[in-house]
Coordinates of C-alpha atoms in Angstrom, one line a residue:
Chain A
M1 CA -13.7 0.3 16.8
G2 CA -14.0 -0.7 13.2
L3 CA -11.0 1.4 12.3
M4 CA -8.9 -0.3 15.0
R5 CA -9.8 -3.7 13.5
V6 CA -8.7 -2.6 10.1
F7 CA -5.5 -1.1 11.6
A8 CA -4.7 -4.4 13.3
A9 CA -5.5 -6.3 10.1
V10 CA -3.0 -4.2 8.1
V11 CA -0.3 -4.8 10.8
R12 CA -1.0 -8.6 10.7
R13 CA -0.9 -8.5 6.9
D14 CA 2.4 -6.8 6.7
M15 CA 4.0 -8.9 9.4
K16 CA 2.9 -12.0 7.6
L17 CA 4.3 -10.7 4.3
A18 CA 7.6 -9.8 6.0
W19 CA 8.1 -13.4 7.1
S20 CA 6.7 -15.1 4.0
Q21 CA 8.7 -16.2 1.0
G22 CA 10.3 -13.2 -0.5
G23 CA 9.9 -11.2 2.7
A24 CA 12.7 -9.2 4.2
G25 CA 12.5 -10.5 7.8
G26 CA 15.1 -13.3 7.5
L27 CA 17.3 -11.3 5.2
S28 CA 17.7 -8.4 7.6
I29 CA 18.5 -10.6 10.6
G30 CA 21.0 -12.7 8.5
F31 CA 22.7 -9.5 7.3
F32 CA 22.9 -8.1 10.8
V33 CA 24.5 -11.2 12.4
I34 CA 26.9 -11.8 9.5
A35 CA 28.0 -8.2 9.2
I36 CA 28.7 -7.9 12.9
S37 CA 30.7 -11.1 12.9
L38 CA 32.9 -9.7 10.2
F39 CA 34.3 -7.0 12.4
P40 CA 36.4 -9.3 14.7
F41 CA 37.9 -10.9 11.6
G42 CA 38.8 -7.6 10.1
I43 CA 40.1 -5.9 13.3
G44 CA 41.7 -8.9 14.9
A45 CA 41.7 -10.2 18.5
D46 CA 42.3 -6.8 20.1
K47 CA 39.6 -7.2 22.8
D48 CA 39.8 -3.7 24.1
L49 CA 39.5 -2.1 20.7
L50 CA 36.5 -4.3 19.8
A51 CA 34.8 -3.4 23.1
R52 CA 35.4 0.3 22.4
I53 CA 33.9 0.2 18.9
A54 CA 31.1 -2.2 19.8
P55 CA 28.2 0.2 20.6
G56 CA 28.7 2.2 17.4
T57 CA 29.2 -0.8 15.3
V58 CA 26.1 -2.6 16.5
W59 CA 24.0 0.5 15.9
V60 CA 25.3 1.3 12.5
V61 CA 24.9 -2.3 11.3
A62 CA 21.4 -2.4 12.6
M63 CA 20.6 0.7 10.7
L64 CA 21.9 -0.8 7.5
A65 CA 20.1 -4.1 8.1
G66 CA 16.8 -2.2 8.6
L67 CA 17.5 -0.3 5.3
I68 CA 17.6 -3.6 3.4
S69 CA 13.9 -4.2 4.1
L70 CA 12.8 -0.6 3.8
D71 CA 12.8 -0.2 0.0
R72 CA 10.1 -2.9 -0.2
L73 CA 7.9 -1.3 2.5
Y74 CA 5.6 0.4 0.0
Q75 CA 7.2 -0.5 -3.3
A76 CA 6.1 -4.2 -3.3
D77 CA 2.5 -3.1 -2.8
F78 CA 2.8 -0.3 -5.3
E79 CA 4.1 -2.6 -8.0
D80 CA 1.6 -5.3 -7.7
G81 CA -1.3 -2.9 -7.2
S82 CA -2.3 -3.8 -3.7
L83 CA -1.4 -0.2 -2.6
D84 CA -4.4 1.0 -4.6
G85 CA -6.6 -1.3 -2.5
L86 CA -5.1 -0.2 0.8
L87 CA -5.5 3.5 -0.2
L88 CA -9.2 2.8 -0.6
S89 CA -9.6 1.1 2.8
P90 CA -11.6 2.9 5.4
L91 CA -8.3 3.8 7.2
P92 CA -7.0 7.4 6.7
V93 CA -3.7 7.2 4.9
E94 CA -1.9 8.5 7.9
L95 CA -3.1 5.5 10.0
L96 CA -2.4 3.1 7.1
V97 CA 1.2 4.3 7.0
L98 CA 1.5 4.0 10.8
A99 CA 0.1 0.5 10.6
K100 CA 2.6 -0.6 8.0
T101 CA 5.5 1.1 9.9
L102 CA 4.5 -0.6 13.1
A103 CA 4.4 -3.9 11.3
H104 CA 7.9 -3.2 9.9
W105 CA 9.2 -2.5 13.4
L106 CA 7.6 -5.6 15.0
A107 CA 8.5 -8.0 12.2
I108 CA 12.0 -6.8 11.3
I109 CA 13.5 -4.3 13.7
L110 CA 12.4 -5.8 17.0
P111 CA 14.0 -9.1 16.2
L112 CA 17.2 -7.1 15.4
A113 CA 16.9 -5.4 18.8
L114 CA 16.6 -8.8 20.5
M115 CA 19.6 -10.1 18.6
A116 CA 21.7 -7.0 19.3
P117 CA 23.0 -8.0 22.8
L118 CA 24.0 -11.4 21.4
A119 CA 25.8 -9.8 18.5
A120 CA 27.5 -7.3 20.8
L121 CA 28.8 -10.3 22.8
L122 CA 30.9 -11.1 19.7
L123 CA 32.5 -7.7 20.1
N124 CA 33.4 -8.2 23.7
M125 CA 30.9 -5.7 25.2
T126 CA 30.6 -5.6 29.0
A127 CA 27.6 -6.9 30.8
D128 CA 26.5 -3.3 31.7
G129 CA 26.9 -2.3 28.1
L130 CA 24.7 -5.3 26.9
L131 CA 21.9 -4.4 29.2
W132 CA 21.8 -0.7 28.2
L133 CA 22.3 -1.6 24.5
A134 CA 19.1 -3.6 24.7
V135 CA 17.3 -0.7 26.4
S136 CA 18.7 1.8 23.9
F137 CA 17.5 -0.4 21.0
L138 CA 14.0 -0.6 22.3
V139 CA 13.7 3.1 22.8
G140 CA 15.6 4.2 19.7
T141 CA 14.8 1.8 16.9
P142 CA 11.2 2.9 16.3
T143 CA 12.9 5.9 14.5
L144 CA 14.5 3.5 12.1
S145 CA 11.1 2.3 10.9
L146 CA 9.4 5.7 11.2
L147 CA 11.9 7.8 9.3
G148 CA 12.6 4.9 6.9
S149 CA 8.9 5.0 6.0
V150 CA 9.3 8.6 4.9
G151 CA 12.2 7.6 2.6
A152 CA 10.4 4.5 1.4
S153 CA 7.2 6.5 0.5
L154 CA 9.2 9.2 -1.3
T155 CA 11.0 6.6 -3.5
V156 CA 8.1 4.3 -4.0
A157 CA 7.7 5.0 -7.7
I158 CA 11.4 5.0 -8.5
R159 CA 12.8 1.8 -9.9
R160 CA 15.8 0.7 -8.0
G161 CA 15.1 3.5 -5.5
G162 CA 16.9 1.6 -2.7
V163 CA 20.2 3.5 -3.1
L164 CA 18.4 6.9 -3.2
L165 CA 16.5 5.7 -0.1
A166 CA 19.8 5.1 1.7
L167 CA 21.1 8.6 0.8
L168 CA 17.9 10.2 2.0
I169 CA 17.5 8.3 5.2
L170 CA 21.0 7.6 6.6
P171 CA 21.8 11.3 7.4
L172 CA 18.5 11.5 9.3
Y173 CA 19.6 8.6 11.5
V174 CA 22.5 10.5 12.9
P175 CA 20.7 11.8 16.1
T176 CA 19.6 8.3 16.9
L177 CA 23.1 6.9 16.3
I178 CA 24.7 9.6 18.6
F179 CA 22.2 9.2 21.5
G180 CA 21.9 5.4 21.0
T181 CA 25.6 4.8 21.4
G182 CA 25.7 7.6 24.0
V183 CA 23.5 5.5 26.2
V184 CA 25.8 2.5 26.1
L185 CA 29.0 4.5 26.4
A186 CA 27.7 6.3 29.4
A187 CA 26.7 3.1 31.1
E188 CA 30.0 1.5 30.4
S189 CA 32.0 4.4 31.8
G190 CA 29.9 4.4 35.0
A191 CA 28.0 7.6 34.1
D192 CA 24.3 8.1 34.2
P193 CA 22.9 6.8 30.8
T194 CA 19.4 8.3 31.3
P195 CA 19.9 11.8 29.8
A196 CA 21.1 10.2 26.5
L197 CA 18.2 7.7 26.8
A198 CA 15.7 10.6 27.2
L199 CA 17.1 12.4 24.1
L200 CA 16.9 9.1 22.2
G201 CA 13.2 8.7 23.2
A202 CA 12.6 12.3 22.2
V203 CA 13.9 11.6 18.7
S204 CA 11.6 8.6 18.4
L205 CA 8.6 10.7 19.5
I206 CA 9.4 13.5 17.0
S207 CA 9.6 10.8 14.3
L208 CA 6.3 9.4 15.4
I209 CA 4.7 12.7 14.7
V210 CA 6.5 13.6 11.5
S211 CA 6.5 10.2 9.8
P212 CA 2.8 9.5 9.2
L213 CA 2.1 13.0 7.9
A214 CA 5.1 13.0 5.5
S215 CA 4.7 9.4 4.4
A216 CA 1.0 9.8 3.7
A217 CA 1.6 12.9 1.6
A218 CA 4.3 11.2 -0.4
L219 CA 2.1 8.1 -1.0
R220 CA -0.8 10.2 -2.2
M221 CA 1.5 11.9 -4.6
A222 CA 2.8 8.5 -5.8
A223 CA -0.7 7.3 -6.5
E224 CA -1.4 10.3 -8.7
Chain B
M1 CA -38.3 9.9 -13.3
K2 CA -35.1 10.3 -11.4
I3 CA -35.4 10.1 -7.6
E4 CA -32.6 11.7 -5.6
S5 CA -31.7 8.6 -3.7
D6 CA -31.4 6.6 -6.9
I7 CA -28.3 8.6 -7.8
L8 CA -25.3 6.5 -6.7
L9 CA -22.6 8.8 -8.0
S10 CA -22.7 12.2 -9.5
G11 CA -19.7 14.1 -10.8
S12 CA -20.0 17.5 -12.4
N13 CA -17.5 19.6 -14.4
L14 CA -14.7 17.1 -13.7
A15 CA -11.3 17.7 -15.2
S16 CA -7.9 16.0 -15.2
V17 CA -4.5 17.4 -15.9
R18 CA -1.8 14.8 -16.3
G19 CA 1.8 15.9 -16.8
G20 CA 0.8 19.3 -17.9
R21 CA -1.8 18.0 -20.4
V22 CA -5.6 18.4 -20.1
V23 CA -6.8 14.9 -20.4
Y24 CA -10.5 15.9 -20.1
T25 CA -12.4 18.9 -18.9
G26 CA -16.0 19.8 -18.2
L27 CA -17.0 16.1 -17.8
N28 CA -20.3 15.3 -16.2
I29 CA -21.3 11.9 -15.1
Q30 CA -24.2 10.5 -13.2
L31 CA -24.7 6.9 -12.2
M32 CA -28.2 5.7 -11.3
A33 CA -29.0 2.6 -9.4
G34 CA -29.2 -0.3 -11.8
A35 CA -27.4 1.5 -14.5
L36 CA -24.2 0.7 -16.5
I37 CA -22.0 3.4 -17.9
T38 CA -19.3 2.3 -20.4
L39 CA -16.4 4.6 -20.9
E40 CA -15.2 4.5 -24.5
G41 CA -12.4 6.3 -26.2
P42 CA -8.9 5.6 -27.7
N43 CA -5.9 4.9 -25.5
G44 CA -4.9 8.0 -23.6
S45 CA -8.3 9.5 -23.7
G46 CA -8.6 9.3 -19.9
K47 CA -10.7 6.3 -19.2
S48 CA -8.4 4.9 -16.5
T49 CA -7.8 8.4 -15.2
L50 CA -11.5 9.0 -14.7
I51 CA -12.0 5.6 -13.0
R52 CA -9.1 6.4 -10.6
Q53 CA -10.4 9.8 -10.0
L54 CA -13.9 8.5 -9.2
A55 CA -12.4 5.9 -6.9
G56 CA -10.4 8.6 -5.0
L57 CA -6.9 7.5 -6.0
L58 CA -6.5 10.8 -8.0
S59 CA -7.4 14.1 -6.6
L60 CA -10.0 16.2 -8.4
T61 CA -8.4 18.9 -10.5
A62 CA -11.7 20.7 -10.8
G63 CA -15.4 20.0 -10.3
T64 CA -17.4 18.3 -7.6
L65 CA -18.0 14.6 -6.9
Q66 CA -20.8 13.2 -4.8
I67 CA -20.9 9.6 -3.8
A68 CA -23.9 8.2 -1.9
G69 CA -25.2 11.8 -1.6
L70 CA -22.1 13.0 0.2
D71 CA -19.5 15.4 -1.2
V72 CA -16.2 13.5 -1.2
A73 CA -14.3 16.8 -0.7
E74 CA -16.0 17.2 2.7
D75 CA -16.4 13.6 3.6
P76 CA -13.5 11.5 2.3
G77 CA -14.8 8.4 4.0
A78 CA -17.9 8.5 1.9
R79 CA -16.2 6.3 -0.7
S80 CA -14.9 3.4 1.3
D81 CA -18.2 1.7 2.0
S82 CA -19.7 2.5 -1.4
L83 CA -17.5 1.2 -4.1
H84 CA -15.4 -1.6 -5.5
F85 CA -12.4 -0.7 -7.6
S86 CA -10.6 -3.0 -9.9
G87 CA -7.7 -1.7 -11.9
H88 CA -5.0 -2.9 -14.3
T89 CA -3.0 -4.6 -11.6
N90 CA -4.3 -7.5 -9.7
G91 CA -2.8 -6.8 -6.2
L92 CA -2.1 -10.4 -5.4
K93 CA 0.7 -11.8 -3.3
P94 CA 2.3 -14.7 -5.2
A95 CA 3.5 -16.4 -2.0
F96 CA 0.0 -16.8 -0.5
D97 CA -2.8 -19.0 -1.7
L98 CA -6.0 -17.5 -3.1
A99 CA -8.0 -17.8 0.1
T100 CA -5.3 -15.9 2.1
N101 CA -5.1 -13.2 -0.6
L102 CA -8.9 -12.7 -0.5
T103 CA -9.0 -12.8 3.3
L104 CA -6.2 -10.2 3.6
Y105 CA -7.9 -8.0 1.0
S106 CA -11.2 -8.3 2.8
E107 CA -9.8 -7.5 6.2
T108 CA -7.7 -4.5 5.2
V109 CA -9.8 -2.9 2.4
L110 CA -13.4 -4.0 3.0
G111 CA -13.1 -4.1 6.8
F112 CA -14.4 -7.6 7.7
R113 CA -13.1 -11.1 8.0
P114 CA -14.8 -13.4 5.5
N115 CA -15.7 -17.0 6.4
R116 CA -15.0 -19.9 4.1
S117 CA -18.4 -19.9 2.5
V118 CA -18.1 -16.2 1.5
L119 CA -14.7 -17.0 -0.2
E120 CA -16.2 -20.1 -1.9
A121 CA -19.2 -18.1 -3.2
A122 CA -17.1 -15.3 -4.5
T123 CA -14.6 -17.5 -6.2
A124 CA -17.2 -19.8 -7.7
S125 CA -18.6 -16.9 -9.7
F126 CA -15.3 -17.0 -11.7
D127 CA -14.8 -20.8 -11.5
L128 CA -11.9 -20.5 -9.1
A129 CA -13.3 -22.3 -6.0
A130 CA -11.1 -25.4 -6.7
L131 CA -8.0 -23.2 -6.6
L132 CA -8.7 -21.5 -3.2
D133 CA -5.8 -23.3 -1.5
T134 CA -3.4 -22.9 -4.4
P135 CA -0.6 -20.3 -4.1
I136 CA -1.0 -17.5 -6.6
R137 CA 2.4 -18.1 -8.1
Y138 CA 1.0 -21.2 -9.9
F139 CA -1.8 -19.2 -11.5
S140 CA -1.9 -18.2 -15.1
S141 CA -2.3 -14.5 -15.8
G142 CA -6.0 -15.1 -16.7
Q143 CA -6.6 -16.9 -13.4
Q144 CA -4.9 -14.1 -11.6
H145 CA -7.1 -11.5 -13.2
R146 CA -10.2 -13.6 -12.4
S147 CA -8.9 -13.7 -8.8
A148 CA -8.9 -10.0 -8.7
L149 CA -12.4 -9.8 -10.1
A150 CA -13.6 -12.4 -7.6
R151 CA -13.2 -9.7 -4.9
L152 CA -16.3 -8.1 -6.3
G153 CA -18.3 -10.9 -4.7
L154 CA -16.8 -10.6 -1.2
A155 CA -19.1 -7.8 -0.1
H156 CA -21.8 -5.7 -1.6
R157 CA -20.8 -2.3 -2.7
P158 CA -23.3 -0.3 -4.7
I159 CA -20.8 1.2 -7.1
W160 CA -18.4 -0.9 -9.2
L161 CA -15.5 0.9 -10.9
L162 CA -13.9 -1.5 -13.3
D163 CA -10.9 -0.7 -15.5
E164 CA -10.6 -3.0 -18.5
P165 CA -12.1 -6.0 -16.7
T166 CA -12.3 -8.2 -19.8
V167 CA -8.5 -8.1 -20.6
G168 CA -7.1 -11.6 -20.6
L169 CA -10.4 -13.4 -20.1
D170 CA -11.6 -16.1 -22.5
Q171 CA -15.2 -16.2 -23.7
A172 CA -16.5 -18.4 -20.9
N173 CA -15.1 -16.0 -18.3
R174 CA -16.3 -13.0 -20.1
D175 CA -19.8 -14.5 -19.9
R176 CA -19.2 -15.1 -16.1
L177 CA -18.2 -11.5 -15.7
R178 CA -21.3 -10.4 -17.7
T179 CA -23.5 -12.5 -15.4
Q180 CA -21.9 -10.9 -12.3
I181 CA -22.4 -7.4 -13.7
E182 CA -26.0 -8.2 -14.6
L183 CA -26.7 -9.6 -11.1
H184 CA -25.2 -6.5 -9.6
L185 CA -27.3 -4.2 -11.7
A186 CA -30.4 -6.2 -11.1
A187 CA -29.8 -5.8 -7.3
G188 CA -29.8 -2.0 -7.6
G189 CA -26.1 -1.5 -8.0
G190 CA -24.4 0.6 -10.7
A191 CA -21.2 0.1 -12.6
I192 CA -18.8 2.3 -14.5
I193 CA -16.6 0.3 -16.8
A194 CA -13.8 1.3 -19.0
T195 CA -13.4 -1.1 -21.9
H196 CA -12.7 -1.6 -25.5
D197 CA -14.9 -4.7 -25.7
D198 CA -18.6 -5.0 -26.1
L199 CA -19.9 -6.3 -22.8
G200 CA -23.3 -7.3 -24.2
I201 CA -25.2 -5.4 -21.5
A202 CA -27.5 -2.5 -22.3
G203 CA -26.2 0.8 -20.8
D204 CA -25.1 4.3 -21.5
I205 CA -21.9 5.1 -23.3
L206 CA -19.7 8.0 -22.3
Q207 CA -17.4 9.0 -25.1
M208 CA -14.3 10.4 -23.5
T209 CA -13.2 12.3 -26.7
E210 CA -16.1 14.7 -26.2
F211 CA -14.4 16.1 -23.2
R212 CA -11.0 16.6 -24.6
G213 CA -9.4 19.9 -23.5
G214 CA -9.3 22.0 -26.7
R215 CA -7.1 24.9 -27.6
D216 CA -9.9 27.3 -26.9
D217 CA -10.1 25.9 -23.4
P218 CA -9.1 28.4 -20.6
E219 CA -6.4 25.9 -19.6
A220 CA -5.2 25.5 -23.2
W221 CA -1.8 26.8 -22.3
L222 CA -1.3 23.4 -20.7
W223 CA -1.2 21.8 -24.1
D224 CA 2.5 21.5 -24.7

């Protein structure tokens, strides 16, 4: 019971930080909306083409938008010393990592998931597509935070580790990208989107198991 | 006469290897209730390393460590209720006011939500009560350091591990710190403090240079 209270306190703390001055919440959403809206300008008013690239575009831009906030996930606390305090909290490091990752998802990625159908509207996505895009985001985006946490903890002690973080993490996002767009493409073509959705959920579940263990190990090493 | 339960912390045969160098080896330390141990030694002699090792932020290279009668290797949770750690960094979030910073720390690290009177009492010890609602970004570096020290008053923890607590403090605030340490010792707590300054409190001195890893040490090959 006590541990759950501390867990909830860490989640609240990080959500508060994400949306405070200097937090990444607003930045990520702003980047997401602006980057998506650039595509129609670059590609032109070819509605069919826009509709065809819409699922992949929205997923890729969401991944990049999440990446903007990830390099500060542990680094901000590492630099100002508050990570020392958190590592001394009664929470096991694995749960601490999970709490911070959950806060990242709730504060930064979930708003992106809610914005995604609106953004996809700019790309002329069909109504069926919009619905399944939202579903695929809810099922698939936890992976963005979970695997991102592994990269963020590995690069926590590296100055300007953001680029390295992108190189580490983006390849790991490939399964999520394939199955995430697969869900939307299947729904739009009238096929059954649930097999792709199940695989997307499986990737999220695997990340849920791997991420806390790997991130905790990397953070312990960084504190050394 | 030493009674078993009066021993707050007991480390035997501790060693630390940092970057291939033996910082200290064969170090024994025992902290009794009401006692102060001052760590002395030149820069690089391992004062901060020992403090972080005792706090649990660094793993034990060798030896055993007991806190509150429990072996930390078997019972990692033994530490969280037993000690306060204060390091070089202050762990404050500039965007939040002092009260919010202390509340977040208390909730996530100490495991309870402090009410206003707890915050006022803790900050009054370092003459900060008037600044409770001021954002940290307007604080001087001395005020920030005092804010970090004010955490010591949020909850009772028998063991205080302080790394250079007097740095950046003027004489009046050094006296306040001394008062806090004296009150803590009088209440049966113990403190291990790394410092280059004379705190003006009677206590034992641990000379770090005595435990330097020599060339006749079994791990001497680690000397570059």
